PDB file of C-alpha atoms in Angstrom:
ATOM      1  CA  MET W   1       0.000   0.000   0.000  1.00 96.00           C
ATOM      2  CA  LYS W   2       1.226   3.503  -0.815  1.00 97.00           C
ATOM      3  CA  VAL W   3       0.618   5.824   2.156  1.00 98.00           C
ATOM      4  CA  GLY W   4       1.197   9.589   2.004  1.00 97.00           C
ATOM      5  CA  TYR W   5       1.942  12.156   4.695  1.00 96.00           C
ATOM      6  CA  ARG W   6       1.552  15.891   4.171  1.00 96.00           C
ATOM      7  CA  ARG W   7       2.304  18.493   6.843  1.00 94.00           C
ATOM      8  CA  VAL W   8       2.579  22.253   7.072  1.00 93.00           C
ATOM      9  CA  SER W   9       3.644  24.205  10.140  1.00 90.00           C
ATOM     10  CA  THR W  10       0.741  26.634  10.529  1.00 91.00           C
ATOM     11  CA  LEU W  11      -3.003  26.752   9.947  1.00 92.00           C
ATOM     12  CA  GLU W  12      -2.531  29.512   7.357  1.00 93.00           C
ATOM     13  CA  GLN W  13      -0.284  27.413   5.105  1.00 94.00           C
ATOM     14  CA  SER W  14      -1.669  25.215   2.335  1.00 93.00           C
ATOM     15  CA  LEU W  15      -1.025  21.512   1.863  1.00 94.00           C
ATOM     16  CA  ASP W  16      -1.741  21.844  -1.877  1.00 91.00           C
ATOM     17  CA  ARG W  17       1.878  22.272  -3.035  1.00 92.00           C
ATOM     18  CA  GLN W  18       2.878  18.901  -1.565  1.00 94.00           C
ATOM     19  CA  ASP W  19       1.963  16.643  -4.481  1.00 93.00           C
ATOM     20  CA  LEU W  20       2.399  12.996  -3.507  1.00 95.00           C
ATOM     21  CA  GLY W  21       0.973  11.406  -6.625  1.00 93.00           C
ATOM     22  CA  GLU W  22      -1.489   8.551  -6.284  1.00 96.00           C
ATOM     23  CA  CYS W  23      -1.705   7.183  -2.747  1.00 97.00           C
ATOM     24  CA  ASP W  24      -4.051   4.629  -1.244  1.00 97.00           C
ATOM     25  CA  ARG W  25      -4.344   6.781   1.877  1.00 97.00           C
ATOM     26  CA  VAL W  26      -3.002  10.216   2.851  1.00 97.00           C
ATOM     27  CA  PHE W  27      -2.535  11.572   6.367  1.00 97.00           C
ATOM     28  CA  GLU W  28      -2.451  15.368   6.692  1.00 96.00           C
ATOM     29  CA  GLU W  29      -1.903  17.877   9.444  1.00 95.00           C
ATOM     30  CA  LYS W  30      -1.184  21.517  10.107  1.00 94.00           C
ATOM     31  CA  GLN W  31       1.219  21.231  13.002  1.00 87.00           C
ATOM     32  CA  SER W  32       4.788  22.277  13.716  1.00 84.00           C
ATOM     33  CA  ALA W  33       7.334  19.456  13.483  1.00 78.00           C
ATOM     34  CA  GLY W  34       8.679  20.694  16.801  1.00 78.00           C
ATOM     35  CA  SER W  35       5.464  19.681  18.498  1.00 75.00           C
ATOM     36  CA  ALA W  36       5.405  16.330  20.268  1.00 72.00           C
ATOM     37  CA  ASN W  37       1.664  16.196  19.551  1.00 82.00           C
ATOM     38  CA  ARG W  38       1.319  15.256  15.872  1.00 90.00           C
ATOM     39  CA  PRO W  39      -1.848  13.120  15.741  1.00 93.00           C
ATOM     40  CA  ALA W  40      -1.810  12.438  11.992  1.00 95.00           C
ATOM     41  CA  LEU W  41       1.787  11.195  12.172  1.00 93.00           C
ATOM     42  CA  GLN W  42       0.905   8.907  15.085  1.00 93.00           C
ATOM     43  CA  GLU W  43      -2.109   7.632  13.149  1.00 96.00           C
ATOM     44  CA  LEU W  44       0.086   6.971  10.090  1.00 96.00           C
ATOM     45  CA  LEU W  45       2.622   5.066  12.196  1.00 94.00           C
ATOM     46  CA  SER W  46      -0.168   2.904  13.621  1.00 96.00           C
ATOM     47  CA  PHE W  47      -1.661   2.358  10.167  1.00 97.00           C
ATOM     48  CA  VAL W  48       1.364   1.312   8.068  1.00 97.00           C
ATOM     49  CA  ARG W  49       2.428  -2.306   7.838  1.00 97.00           C
ATOM     50  CA  SER W  50       5.557  -4.078   6.676  1.00 96.00           C
ATOM     51  CA  GLY W  51       5.896  -3.661   2.929  1.00 96.00           C
ATOM     52  CA  ASP W  52       3.942  -0.390   2.757  1.00 97.00           C
ATOM     53  CA  GLU W  53       5.567   2.604   1.080  1.00 96.00           C
ATOM     54  CA  VAL W  54       5.408   5.929   2.947  1.00 95.00           C
ATOM     55  CA  VAL W  55       5.590   8.956   0.638  1.00 96.00           C
ATOM     56  CA  VAL W  56       6.370  12.558   1.661  1.00 96.00           C
ATOM     57  CA  HIS W  57       6.981  15.665  -0.455  1.00 94.00           C
ATOM     58  CA  SER W  58      10.317  16.212   1.290  1.00 91.00           C
ATOM     59  CA  ILE W  59      11.954  14.661   4.322  1.00 89.00           C
ATOM     60  CA  ASP W  60      11.594  17.869   6.358  1.00 87.00           C
ATOM     61  CA  ARG W  61       7.809  17.389   6.238  1.00 90.00           C
ATOM     62  CA  LEU W  62       8.250  14.168   8.216  1.00 87.00           C
ATOM     63  CA  ALA W  63      11.113  14.943  10.609  1.00 86.00           C
ATOM     64  CA  ARG W  64      12.985  17.961  12.036  1.00 83.00           C
ATOM     65  CA  ASN W  65      16.411  16.334  11.800  1.00 85.00           C
ATOM     66  CA  LEU W  66      18.151  12.975  11.459  1.00 88.00           C
ATOM     67  CA  MET W  67      17.669  12.065  15.115  1.00 87.00           C
ATOM     68  CA  ASP W  68      13.940  12.784  14.856  1.00 83.00           C
ATOM     69  CA  LEU W  69      13.740  10.658  11.690  1.00 86.00           C
ATOM     70  CA  GLN W  70      15.517   7.765  13.379  1.00 89.00           C
ATOM     71  CA  ASN W  71      13.065   7.951  16.301  1.00 86.00           C
ATOM     72  CA  ILE W  72      10.125   7.886  13.916  1.00 83.00           C
TER      73      ILE W  72
END
């Protein structure tokens, strides 16, 4: 399954520029990556299974830095 994740940092920003192509399911949120409370990311992590492909527009949409990415 191809699963997408789109995130912007503020409510005023638009998710529209983050084209992920065709995905079976997309999780979206308007939340700073610095926040520990990112419900859509937690939902995505609970949803994906071994063999699924997670797609993001750019890696900074998923994680703040390498350590954050490794924790995810």
